[in-house]
mmCIF file of C-alpha atoms in Angstrom:
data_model
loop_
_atom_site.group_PDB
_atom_site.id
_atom_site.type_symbol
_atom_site.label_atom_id
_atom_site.label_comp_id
_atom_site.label_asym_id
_atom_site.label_seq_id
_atom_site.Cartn_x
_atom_site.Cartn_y
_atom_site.Cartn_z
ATOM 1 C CA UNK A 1 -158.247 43.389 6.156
ATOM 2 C CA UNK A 2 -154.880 43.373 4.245
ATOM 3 C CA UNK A 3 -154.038 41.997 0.821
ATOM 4 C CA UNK A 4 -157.179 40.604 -1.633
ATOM 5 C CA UNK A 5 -156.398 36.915 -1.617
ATOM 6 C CA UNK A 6 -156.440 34.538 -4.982
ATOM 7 C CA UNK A 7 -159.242 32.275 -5.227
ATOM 8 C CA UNK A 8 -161.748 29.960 -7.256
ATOM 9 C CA UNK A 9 -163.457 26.476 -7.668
ATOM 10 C CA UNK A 10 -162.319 23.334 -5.503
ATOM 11 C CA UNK A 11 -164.859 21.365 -6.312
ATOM 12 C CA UNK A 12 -168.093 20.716 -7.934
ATOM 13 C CA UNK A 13 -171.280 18.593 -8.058
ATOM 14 C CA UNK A 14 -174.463 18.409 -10.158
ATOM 15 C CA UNK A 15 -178.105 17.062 -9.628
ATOM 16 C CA UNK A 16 -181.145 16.630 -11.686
ATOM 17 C CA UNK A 17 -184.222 14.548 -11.296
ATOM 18 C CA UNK A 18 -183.755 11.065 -12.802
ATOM 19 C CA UNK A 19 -187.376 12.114 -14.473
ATOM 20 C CA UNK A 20 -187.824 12.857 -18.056
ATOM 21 C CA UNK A 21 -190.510 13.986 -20.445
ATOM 22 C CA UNK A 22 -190.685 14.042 -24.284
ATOM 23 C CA UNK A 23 -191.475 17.926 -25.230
ATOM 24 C CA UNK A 24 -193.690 16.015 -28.348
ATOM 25 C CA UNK A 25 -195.545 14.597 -25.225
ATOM 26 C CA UNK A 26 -196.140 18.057 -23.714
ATOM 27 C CA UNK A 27 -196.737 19.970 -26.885
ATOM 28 C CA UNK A 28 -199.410 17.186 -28.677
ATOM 29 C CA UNK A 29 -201.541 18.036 -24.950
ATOM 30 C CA UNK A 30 -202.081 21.814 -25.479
ATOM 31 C CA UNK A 31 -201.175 21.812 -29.336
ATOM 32 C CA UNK A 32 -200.146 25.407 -28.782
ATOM 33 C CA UNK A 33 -196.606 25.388 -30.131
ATOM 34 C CA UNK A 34 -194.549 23.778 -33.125
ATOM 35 C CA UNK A 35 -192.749 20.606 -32.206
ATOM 36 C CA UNK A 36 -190.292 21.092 -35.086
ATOM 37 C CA UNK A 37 -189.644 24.244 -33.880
ATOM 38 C CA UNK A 38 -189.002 23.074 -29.915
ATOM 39 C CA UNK A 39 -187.237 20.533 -31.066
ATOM 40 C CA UNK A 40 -184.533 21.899 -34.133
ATOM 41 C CA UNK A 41 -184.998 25.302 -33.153
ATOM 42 C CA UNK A 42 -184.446 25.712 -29.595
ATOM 43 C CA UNK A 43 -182.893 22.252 -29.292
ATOM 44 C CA UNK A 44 -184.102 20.554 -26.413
ATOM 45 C CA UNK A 45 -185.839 16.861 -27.132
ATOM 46 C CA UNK A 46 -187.003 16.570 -23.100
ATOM 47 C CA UNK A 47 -186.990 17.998 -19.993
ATOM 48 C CA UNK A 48 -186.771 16.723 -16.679
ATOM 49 C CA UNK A 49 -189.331 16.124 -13.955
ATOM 50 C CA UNK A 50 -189.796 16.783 -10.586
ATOM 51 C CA UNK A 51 -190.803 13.941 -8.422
ATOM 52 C CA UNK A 52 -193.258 14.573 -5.468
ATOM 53 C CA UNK A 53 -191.195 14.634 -3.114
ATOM 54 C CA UNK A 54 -188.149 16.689 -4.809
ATOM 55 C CA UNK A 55 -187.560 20.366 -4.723
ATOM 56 C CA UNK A 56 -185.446 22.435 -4.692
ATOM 57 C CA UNK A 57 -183.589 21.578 -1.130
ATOM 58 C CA UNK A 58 -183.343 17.843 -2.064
ATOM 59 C CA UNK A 59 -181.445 18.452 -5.758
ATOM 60 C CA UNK A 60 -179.015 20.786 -3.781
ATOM 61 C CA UNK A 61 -178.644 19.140 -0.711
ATOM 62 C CA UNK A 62 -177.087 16.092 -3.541
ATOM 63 C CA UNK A 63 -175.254 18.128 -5.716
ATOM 64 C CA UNK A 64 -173.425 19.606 -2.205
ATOM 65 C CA UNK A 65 -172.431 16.404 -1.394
ATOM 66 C CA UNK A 66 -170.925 15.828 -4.560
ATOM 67 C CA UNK A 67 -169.074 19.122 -4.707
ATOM 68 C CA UNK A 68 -167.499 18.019 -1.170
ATOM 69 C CA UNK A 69 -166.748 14.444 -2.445
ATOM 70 C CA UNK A 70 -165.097 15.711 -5.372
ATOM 71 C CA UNK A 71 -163.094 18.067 -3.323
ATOM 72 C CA UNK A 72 -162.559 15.524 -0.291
ATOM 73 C CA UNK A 73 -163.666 18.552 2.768
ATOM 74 C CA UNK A 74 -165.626 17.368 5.250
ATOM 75 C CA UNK A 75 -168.560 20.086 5.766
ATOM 76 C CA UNK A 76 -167.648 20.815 9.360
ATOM 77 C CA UNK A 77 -164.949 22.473 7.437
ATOM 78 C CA UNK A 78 -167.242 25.262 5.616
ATOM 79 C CA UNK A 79 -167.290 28.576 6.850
ATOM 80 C CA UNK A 80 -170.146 30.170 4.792
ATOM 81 C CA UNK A 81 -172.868 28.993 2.537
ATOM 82 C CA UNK A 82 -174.282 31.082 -0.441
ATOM 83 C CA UNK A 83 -177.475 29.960 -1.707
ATOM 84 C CA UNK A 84 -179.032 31.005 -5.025
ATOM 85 C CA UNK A 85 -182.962 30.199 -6.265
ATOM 86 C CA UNK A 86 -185.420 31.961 -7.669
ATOM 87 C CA UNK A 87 -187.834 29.077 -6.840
ATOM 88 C CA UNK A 88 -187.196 28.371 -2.990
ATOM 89 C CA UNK A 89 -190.307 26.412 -2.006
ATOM 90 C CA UNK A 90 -189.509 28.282 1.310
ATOM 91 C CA UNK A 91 -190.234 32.325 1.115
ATOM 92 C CA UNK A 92 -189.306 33.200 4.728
ATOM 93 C CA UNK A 93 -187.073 30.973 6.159
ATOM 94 C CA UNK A 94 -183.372 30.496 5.274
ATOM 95 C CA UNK A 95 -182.357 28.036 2.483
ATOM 96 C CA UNK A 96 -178.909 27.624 3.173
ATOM 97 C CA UNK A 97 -179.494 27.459 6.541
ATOM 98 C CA UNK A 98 -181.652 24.287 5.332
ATOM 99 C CA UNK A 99 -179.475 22.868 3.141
ATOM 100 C CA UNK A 100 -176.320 23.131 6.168
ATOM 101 C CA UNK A 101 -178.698 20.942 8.242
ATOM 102 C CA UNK A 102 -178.657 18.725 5.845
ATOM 103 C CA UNK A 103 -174.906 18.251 5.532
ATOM 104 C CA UNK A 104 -173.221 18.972 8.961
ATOM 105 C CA UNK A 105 -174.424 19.277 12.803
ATOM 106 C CA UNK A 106 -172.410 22.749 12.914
ATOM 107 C CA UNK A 107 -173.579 25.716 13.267
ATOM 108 C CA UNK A 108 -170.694 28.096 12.719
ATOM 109 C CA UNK A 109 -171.272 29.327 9.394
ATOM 110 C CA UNK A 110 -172.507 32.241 7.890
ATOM 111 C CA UNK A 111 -175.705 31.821 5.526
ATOM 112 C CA UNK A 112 -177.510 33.848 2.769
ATOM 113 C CA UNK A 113 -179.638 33.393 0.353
ATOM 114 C CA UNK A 114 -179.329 35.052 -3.058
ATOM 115 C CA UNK A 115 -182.231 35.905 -4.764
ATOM 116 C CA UNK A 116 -182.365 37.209 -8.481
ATOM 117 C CA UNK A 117 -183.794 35.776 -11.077
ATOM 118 C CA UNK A 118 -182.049 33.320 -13.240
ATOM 119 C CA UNK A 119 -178.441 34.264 -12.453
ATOM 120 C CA UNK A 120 -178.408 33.746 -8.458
ATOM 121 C CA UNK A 121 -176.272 31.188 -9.379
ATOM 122 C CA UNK A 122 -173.631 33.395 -10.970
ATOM 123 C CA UNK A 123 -174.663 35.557 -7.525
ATOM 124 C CA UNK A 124 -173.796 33.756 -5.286
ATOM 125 C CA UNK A 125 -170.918 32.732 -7.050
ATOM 126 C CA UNK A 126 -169.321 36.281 -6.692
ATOM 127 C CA UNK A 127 -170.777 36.849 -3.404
ATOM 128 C CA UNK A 128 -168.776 34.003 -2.121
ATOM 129 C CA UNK A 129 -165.757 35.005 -4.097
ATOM 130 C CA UNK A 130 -165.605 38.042 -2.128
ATOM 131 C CA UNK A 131 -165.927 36.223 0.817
ATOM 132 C CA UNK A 132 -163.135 33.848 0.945
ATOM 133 C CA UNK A 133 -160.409 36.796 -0.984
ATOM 134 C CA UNK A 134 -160.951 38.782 1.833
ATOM 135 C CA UNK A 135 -160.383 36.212 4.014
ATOM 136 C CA UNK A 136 -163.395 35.919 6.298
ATOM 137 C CA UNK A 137 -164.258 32.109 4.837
ATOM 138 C CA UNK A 138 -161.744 29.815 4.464
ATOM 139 C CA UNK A 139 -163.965 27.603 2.403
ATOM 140 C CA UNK A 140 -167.401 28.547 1.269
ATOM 141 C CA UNK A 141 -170.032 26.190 -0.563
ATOM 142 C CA UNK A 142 -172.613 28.108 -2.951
ATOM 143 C CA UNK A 143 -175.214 26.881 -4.610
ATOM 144 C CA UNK A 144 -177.233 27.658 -7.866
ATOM 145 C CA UNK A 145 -180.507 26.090 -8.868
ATOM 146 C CA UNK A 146 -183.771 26.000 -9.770
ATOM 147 C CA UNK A 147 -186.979 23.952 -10.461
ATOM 148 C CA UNK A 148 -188.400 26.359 -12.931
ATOM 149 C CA UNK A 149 -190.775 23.469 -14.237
ATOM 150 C CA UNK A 150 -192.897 23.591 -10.966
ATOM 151 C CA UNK A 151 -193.153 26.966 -11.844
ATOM 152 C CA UNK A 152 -193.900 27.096 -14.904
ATOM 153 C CA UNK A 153 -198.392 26.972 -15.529
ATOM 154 C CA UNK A 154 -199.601 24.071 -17.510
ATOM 155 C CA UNK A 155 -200.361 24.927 -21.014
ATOM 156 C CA UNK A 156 -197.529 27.907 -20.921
ATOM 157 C CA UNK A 157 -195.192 28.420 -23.818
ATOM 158 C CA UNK A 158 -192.330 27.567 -22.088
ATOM 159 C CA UNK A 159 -193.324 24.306 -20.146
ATOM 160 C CA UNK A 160 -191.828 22.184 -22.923
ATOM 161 C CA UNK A 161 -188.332 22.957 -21.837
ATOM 162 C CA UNK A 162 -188.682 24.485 -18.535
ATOM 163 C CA UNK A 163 -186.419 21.682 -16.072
ATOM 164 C CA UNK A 164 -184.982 21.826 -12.758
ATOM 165 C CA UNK A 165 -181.515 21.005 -11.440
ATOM 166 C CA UNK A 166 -179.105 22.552 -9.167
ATOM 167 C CA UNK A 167 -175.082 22.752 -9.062
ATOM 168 C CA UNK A 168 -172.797 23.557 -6.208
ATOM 169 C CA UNK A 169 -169.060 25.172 -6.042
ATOM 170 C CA UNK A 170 -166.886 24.733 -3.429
ATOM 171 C CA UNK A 171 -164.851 28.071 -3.135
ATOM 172 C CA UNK A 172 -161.424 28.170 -2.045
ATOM 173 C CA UNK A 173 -157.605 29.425 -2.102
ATOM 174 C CA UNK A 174 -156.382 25.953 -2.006
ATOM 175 C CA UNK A 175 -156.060 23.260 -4.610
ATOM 176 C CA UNK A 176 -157.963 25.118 -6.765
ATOM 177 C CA UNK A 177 -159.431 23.261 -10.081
ATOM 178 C CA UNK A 178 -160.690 26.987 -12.025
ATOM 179 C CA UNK A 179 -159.183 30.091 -10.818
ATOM 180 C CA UNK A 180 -161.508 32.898 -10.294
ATOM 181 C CA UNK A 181 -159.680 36.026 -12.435
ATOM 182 C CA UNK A 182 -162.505 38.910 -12.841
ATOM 183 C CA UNK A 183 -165.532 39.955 -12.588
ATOM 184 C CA UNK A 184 -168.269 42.401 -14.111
ATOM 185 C CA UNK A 185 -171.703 42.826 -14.253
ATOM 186 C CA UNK A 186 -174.112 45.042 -16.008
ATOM 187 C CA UNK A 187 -177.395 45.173 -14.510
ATOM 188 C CA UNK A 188 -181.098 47.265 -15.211
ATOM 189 C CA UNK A 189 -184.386 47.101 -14.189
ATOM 190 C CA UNK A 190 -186.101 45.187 -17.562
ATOM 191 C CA UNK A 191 -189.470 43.361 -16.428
ATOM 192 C CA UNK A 192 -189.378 40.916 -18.870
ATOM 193 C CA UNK A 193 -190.687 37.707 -16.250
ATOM 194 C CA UNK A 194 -192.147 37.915 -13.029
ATOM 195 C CA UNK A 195 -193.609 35.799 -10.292
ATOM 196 C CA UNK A 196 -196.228 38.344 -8.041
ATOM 197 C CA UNK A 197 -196.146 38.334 -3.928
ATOM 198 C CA UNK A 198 -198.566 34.888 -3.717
ATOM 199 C CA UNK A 199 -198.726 33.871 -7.393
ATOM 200 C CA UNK A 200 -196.940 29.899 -8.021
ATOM 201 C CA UNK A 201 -196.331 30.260 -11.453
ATOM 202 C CA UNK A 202 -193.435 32.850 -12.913
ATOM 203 C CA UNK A 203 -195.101 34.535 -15.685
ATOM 204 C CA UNK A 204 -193.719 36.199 -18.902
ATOM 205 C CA UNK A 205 -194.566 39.948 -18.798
ATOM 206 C CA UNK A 206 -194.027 41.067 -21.895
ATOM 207 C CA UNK A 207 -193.916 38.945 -25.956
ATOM 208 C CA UNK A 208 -191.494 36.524 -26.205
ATOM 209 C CA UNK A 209 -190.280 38.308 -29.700
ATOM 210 C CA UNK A 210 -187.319 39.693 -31.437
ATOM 211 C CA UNK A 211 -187.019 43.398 -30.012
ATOM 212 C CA UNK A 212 -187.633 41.766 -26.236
ATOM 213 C CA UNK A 213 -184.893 39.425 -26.464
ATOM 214 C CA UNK A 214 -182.676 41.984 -28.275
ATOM 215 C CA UNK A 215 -183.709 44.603 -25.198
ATOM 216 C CA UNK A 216 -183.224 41.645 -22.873
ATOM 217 C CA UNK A 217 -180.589 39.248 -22.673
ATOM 218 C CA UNK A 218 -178.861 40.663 -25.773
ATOM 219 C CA UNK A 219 -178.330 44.314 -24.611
ATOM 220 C CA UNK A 220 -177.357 42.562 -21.045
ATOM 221 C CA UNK A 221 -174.465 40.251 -22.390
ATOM 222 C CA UNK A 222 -173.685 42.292 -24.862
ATOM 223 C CA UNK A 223 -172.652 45.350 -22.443
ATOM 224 C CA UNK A 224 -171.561 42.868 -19.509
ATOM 225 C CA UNK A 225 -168.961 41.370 -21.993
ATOM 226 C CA UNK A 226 -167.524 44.675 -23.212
ATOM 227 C CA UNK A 227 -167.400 46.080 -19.463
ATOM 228 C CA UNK A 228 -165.717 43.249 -18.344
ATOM 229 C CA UNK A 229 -162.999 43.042 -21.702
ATOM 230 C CA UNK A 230 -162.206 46.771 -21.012
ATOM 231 C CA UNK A 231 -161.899 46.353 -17.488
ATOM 232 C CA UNK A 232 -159.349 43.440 -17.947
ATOM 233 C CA UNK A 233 -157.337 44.655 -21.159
ATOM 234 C CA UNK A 234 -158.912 41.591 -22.898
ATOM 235 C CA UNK A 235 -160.132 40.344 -26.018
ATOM 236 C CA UNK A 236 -162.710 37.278 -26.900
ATOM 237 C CA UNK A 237 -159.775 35.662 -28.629
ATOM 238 C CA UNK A 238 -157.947 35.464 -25.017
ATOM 239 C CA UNK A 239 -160.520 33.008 -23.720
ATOM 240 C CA UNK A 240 -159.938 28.960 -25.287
ATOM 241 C CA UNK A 241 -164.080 28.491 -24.137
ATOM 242 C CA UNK A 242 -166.859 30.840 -23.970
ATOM 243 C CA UNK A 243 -170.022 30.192 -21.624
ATOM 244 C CA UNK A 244 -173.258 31.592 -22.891
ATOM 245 C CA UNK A 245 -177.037 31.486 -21.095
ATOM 246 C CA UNK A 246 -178.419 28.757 -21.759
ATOM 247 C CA UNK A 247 -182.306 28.552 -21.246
ATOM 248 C CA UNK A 248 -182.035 26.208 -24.176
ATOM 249 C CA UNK A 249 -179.266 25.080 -27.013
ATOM 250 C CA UNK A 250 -180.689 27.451 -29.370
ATOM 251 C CA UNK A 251 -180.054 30.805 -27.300
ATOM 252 C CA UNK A 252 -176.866 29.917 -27.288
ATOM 253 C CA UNK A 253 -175.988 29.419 -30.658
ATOM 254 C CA UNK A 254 -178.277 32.423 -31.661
ATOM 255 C CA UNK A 255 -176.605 35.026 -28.946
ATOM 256 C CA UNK A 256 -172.822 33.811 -30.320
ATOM 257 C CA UNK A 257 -173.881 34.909 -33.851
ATOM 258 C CA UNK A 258 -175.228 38.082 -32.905
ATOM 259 C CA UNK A 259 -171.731 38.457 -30.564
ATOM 260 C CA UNK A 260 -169.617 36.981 -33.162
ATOM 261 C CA UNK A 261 -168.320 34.302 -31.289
ATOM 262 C CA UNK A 262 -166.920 31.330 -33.170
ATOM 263 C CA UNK A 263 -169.574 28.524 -32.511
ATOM 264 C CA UNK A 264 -166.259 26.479 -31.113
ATOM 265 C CA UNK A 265 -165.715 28.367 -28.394
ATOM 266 C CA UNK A 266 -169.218 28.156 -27.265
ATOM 267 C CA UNK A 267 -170.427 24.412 -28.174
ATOM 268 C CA UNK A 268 -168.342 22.488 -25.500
ATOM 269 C CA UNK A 269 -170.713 24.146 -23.125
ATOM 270 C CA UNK A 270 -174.408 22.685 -24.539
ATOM 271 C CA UNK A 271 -176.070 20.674 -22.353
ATOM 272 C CA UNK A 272 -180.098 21.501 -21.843
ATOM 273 C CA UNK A 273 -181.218 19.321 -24.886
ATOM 274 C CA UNK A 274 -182.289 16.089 -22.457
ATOM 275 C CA UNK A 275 -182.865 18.283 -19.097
ATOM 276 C CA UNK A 276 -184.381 21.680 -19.973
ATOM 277 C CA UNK A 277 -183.644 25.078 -18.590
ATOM 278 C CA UNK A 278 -182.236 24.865 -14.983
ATOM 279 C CA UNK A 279 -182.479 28.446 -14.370
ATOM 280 C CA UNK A 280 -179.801 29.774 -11.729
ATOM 281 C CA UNK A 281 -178.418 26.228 -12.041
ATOM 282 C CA UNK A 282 -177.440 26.599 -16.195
ATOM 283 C CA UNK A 283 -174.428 28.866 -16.277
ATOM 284 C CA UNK A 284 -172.918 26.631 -13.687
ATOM 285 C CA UNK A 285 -173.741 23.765 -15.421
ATOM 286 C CA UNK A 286 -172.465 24.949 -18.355
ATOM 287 C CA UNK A 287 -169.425 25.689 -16.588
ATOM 288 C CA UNK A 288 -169.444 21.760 -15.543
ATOM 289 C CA UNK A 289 -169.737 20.719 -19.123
ATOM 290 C CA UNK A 290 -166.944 22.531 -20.009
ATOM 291 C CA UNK A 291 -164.938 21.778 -17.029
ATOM 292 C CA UNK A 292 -165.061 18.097 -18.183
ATOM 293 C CA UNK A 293 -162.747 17.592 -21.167
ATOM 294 C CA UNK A 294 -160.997 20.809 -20.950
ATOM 295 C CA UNK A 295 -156.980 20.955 -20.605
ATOM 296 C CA UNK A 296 -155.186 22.796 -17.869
ATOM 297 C CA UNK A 297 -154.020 26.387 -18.395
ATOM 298 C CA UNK A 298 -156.650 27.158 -20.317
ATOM 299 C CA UNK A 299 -159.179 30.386 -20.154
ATOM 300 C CA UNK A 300 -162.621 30.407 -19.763
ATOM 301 C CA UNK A 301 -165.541 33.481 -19.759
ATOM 302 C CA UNK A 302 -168.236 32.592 -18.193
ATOM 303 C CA UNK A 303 -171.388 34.690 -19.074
ATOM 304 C CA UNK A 304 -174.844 34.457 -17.080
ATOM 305 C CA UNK A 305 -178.238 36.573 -17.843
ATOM 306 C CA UNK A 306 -181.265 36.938 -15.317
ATOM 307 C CA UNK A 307 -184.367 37.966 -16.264
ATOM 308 C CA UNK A 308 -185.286 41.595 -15.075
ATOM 309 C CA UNK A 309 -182.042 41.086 -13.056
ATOM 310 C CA UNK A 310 -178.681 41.395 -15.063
ATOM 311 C CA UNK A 311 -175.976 39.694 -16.453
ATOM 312 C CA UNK A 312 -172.890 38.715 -14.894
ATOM 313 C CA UNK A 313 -169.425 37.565 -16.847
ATOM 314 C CA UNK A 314 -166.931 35.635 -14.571
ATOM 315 C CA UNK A 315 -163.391 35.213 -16.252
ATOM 316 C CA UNK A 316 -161.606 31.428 -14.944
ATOM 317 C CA UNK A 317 -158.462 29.989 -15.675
ATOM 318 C CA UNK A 318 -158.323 26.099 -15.446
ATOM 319 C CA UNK A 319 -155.303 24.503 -13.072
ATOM 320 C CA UNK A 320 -153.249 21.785 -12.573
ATOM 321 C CA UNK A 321 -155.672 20.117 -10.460
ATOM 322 C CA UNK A 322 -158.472 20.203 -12.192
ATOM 323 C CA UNK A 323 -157.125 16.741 -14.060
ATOM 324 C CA UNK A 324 -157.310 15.111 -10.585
ATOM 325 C CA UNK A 325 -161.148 15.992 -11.096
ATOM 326 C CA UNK A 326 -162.590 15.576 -14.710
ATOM 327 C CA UNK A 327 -163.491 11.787 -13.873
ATOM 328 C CA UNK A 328 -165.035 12.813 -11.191
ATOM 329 C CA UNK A 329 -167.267 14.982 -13.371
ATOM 330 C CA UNK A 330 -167.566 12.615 -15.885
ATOM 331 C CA UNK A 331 -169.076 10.074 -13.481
ATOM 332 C CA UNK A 332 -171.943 13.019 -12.236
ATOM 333 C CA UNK A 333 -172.510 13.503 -15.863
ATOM 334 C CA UNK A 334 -172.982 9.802 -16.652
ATOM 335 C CA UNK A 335 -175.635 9.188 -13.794
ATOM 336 C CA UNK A 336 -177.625 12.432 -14.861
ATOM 337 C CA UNK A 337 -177.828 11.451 -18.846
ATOM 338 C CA UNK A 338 -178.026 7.782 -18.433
ATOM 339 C CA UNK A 339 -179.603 6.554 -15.352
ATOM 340 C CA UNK A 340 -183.265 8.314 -16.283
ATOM 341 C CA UNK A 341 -186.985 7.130 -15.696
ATOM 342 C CA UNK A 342 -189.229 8.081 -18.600
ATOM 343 C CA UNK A 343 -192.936 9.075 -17.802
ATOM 344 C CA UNK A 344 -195.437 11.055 -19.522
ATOM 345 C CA UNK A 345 -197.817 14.299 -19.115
ATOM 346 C CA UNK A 346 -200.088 13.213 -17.191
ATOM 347 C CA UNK A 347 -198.064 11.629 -14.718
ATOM 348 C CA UNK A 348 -195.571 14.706 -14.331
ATOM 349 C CA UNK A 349 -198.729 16.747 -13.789
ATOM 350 C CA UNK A 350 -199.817 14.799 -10.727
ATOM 351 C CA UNK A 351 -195.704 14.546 -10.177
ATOM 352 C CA UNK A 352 -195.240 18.381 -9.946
ATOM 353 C CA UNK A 353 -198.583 19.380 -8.648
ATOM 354 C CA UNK A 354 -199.881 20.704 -11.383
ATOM 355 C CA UNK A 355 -203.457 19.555 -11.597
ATOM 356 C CA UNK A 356 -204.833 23.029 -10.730
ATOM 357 C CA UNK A 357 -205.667 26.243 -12.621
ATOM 358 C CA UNK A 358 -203.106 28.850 -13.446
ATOM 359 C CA UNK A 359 -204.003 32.586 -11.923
ATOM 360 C CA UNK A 360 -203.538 33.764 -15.930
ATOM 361 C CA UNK A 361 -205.908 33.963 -18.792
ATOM 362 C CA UNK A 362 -204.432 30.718 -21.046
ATOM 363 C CA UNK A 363 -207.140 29.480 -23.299
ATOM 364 C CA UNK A 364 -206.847 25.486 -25.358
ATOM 365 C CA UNK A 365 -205.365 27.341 -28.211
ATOM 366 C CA UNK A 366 -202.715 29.673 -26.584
#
């Protein structure tokens, strides 16, 4: 197939609902959590909210518009779509094959959809990598999102901060705004969340304590990011920004002290305190953030962690071109955080369908 070809990000586009909820709003409705500790521990004020008729489809079918905007290709022009969800609202047929309908009459594409846990983003991120550097897509548009607060049952820990949102790359050899430089990932089988053939909520399968996260997303980074510095000859202090998961501002802050990782290098990247977790959609979201105001030339380690699935680091340098594109991003950033429609629990139950009883045991004072 002859010689690996260099490739990365053309473009990119983000999409949230315009909805928001106060956590306070959430949390004073089950009274099963602290507010203060939502709020200045974990850092996130609100989340957003799906509308009736939004899912998952609808926030990528925008944000893949404004990854081809940004980028100026018309999608006749894309030769594969990767698609990444844990939270397709379709379990059988083809999301990307979906989301292409929605963007082009063509049909001469290849399609997949990625599947695993929070980091199919970061999945089909490398999936489509390999794609276009061997030369089989010329361009490729992937996808990472989720709308984990669908999904998440009311009166559950997490519902306070679960959001939704999706992000899509375009993935190229040409005019290329964050070049694509390595890859690792360290994966095992951990079951710390699950969602069972026929169940609609995801479900947390073992304690949300210490040792689990430590087991979990620490032991996952932790090994991902010395594979992939070993593999590459590199150090932390070789990359100017470093991307951690992000369920929620907190994790990130807590998982760079237990790294020792300057909280510099990691802060440019928050961005979950007014929209939640995103699931597959926060690494590249984070990526986004720190796209925006970064200068050219510089080096970037992108670090993703899916529960019961892996982690994934993805090592980026920024280009020339990616100054034709921060005001772009800037604009997608200002129409997420500003142009929002407050509404309150009640409302986002009927608003996300969640007026029905959970298939768990949650009593009033879980």
């Amino acid at each position: 197939m002859g010689k690996m070809l260099k490739a990365g990000i053309c473009g990119i586009g983000a999409s949230v609902p315009k909805r928001r909820i106060l956590v306070e709003d959430i949390i004073r409705n089950w009274n099963n959590t602290s507010e203060e500790f939502v709020k200045n521990g974990l850092g996130v004020r609100s989340r957003t909210v799906l509308a009736s008729d939004e899912d998952i489809i609808t926030l990528a079918s925008r944000a893949a518009n404004l990854s081809l905007k940004g980028f100026g290709l018309a999608p006749i022009n894309l030769d594969s779509i990767f698609f990444g969800t844990a939270t397709s609202s379709e379990l059988f047929r083809g999301n990307g094959n979906m989301l292409m309908e929605t963007l082009t009459g063509n049909s001469n594409y290849f399609s997949s959809d990625i599947f695993s846990a929070d980091r199919s983003g970061t999945a089909a991120l490398i999936t489509s990598l390999g794609n276009v550097s061997s030369g089989l897509s010329r361009y490729s548009i992937i996808v990472g999102g989720d709308v984990m607060c669908r999904h998440t049952a009311p009166g559950d820990l997490r519902e306070s901060y679960e959001g939704a949102g999706a992000v899509s790359c375009i993935v190229g050899t040409e005019k290329v705004i964050a070049e694509i430089q390595g890859v690792q990932s360290y994966n095992s089988n951990f079951p710390e969340m699950g969602r069972p053939e026929d169940e609609r909520f995801i479900r947390t399968l073992m304690p949300m304590e210490e040792g689990i996260l430590k087991e979990g997303v620490v032991r996952h980074v932790s090994n991902a990011l010395s594979m992939y510095l070993k593999k590459y000859n590199k150090t932390l202090n070789d990359f100017d920004e470093i991307i951690l998961p992000q369920q929620y501002p907190g994790e990130v802050f807590q998982l760079s002290s237990v790294l020792q990782i300057p909280k510099e290098k990691v802060r440019n990247s928050i961005f979950s305190e007014e929209i939640g977790d995103t699931g597959s959609a926060s690494p590249l979201f984070a990526l986004m953030k720190t796209l925006e105001n970064i200068e050219e030339h510089k080096h970037i380690l992108l670090c993703s962690y899916g529960h019961n699935s892996g982690a994934d680091v993805i090592g980026l340098e920024t280009t020339d071109e990616l100054l034709k594109h921060q005001g772009t991003i800037k604009k997608n950033f200002e129409e997420i955080f500003n142009k929002t429609i407050m509404t309150n629990y009640s409302e986002s139950l009927k608003l996300e369908y969640k007026l029905v009883a959970p298939n768990v045991s949650i009593g009033t004072f879980n």
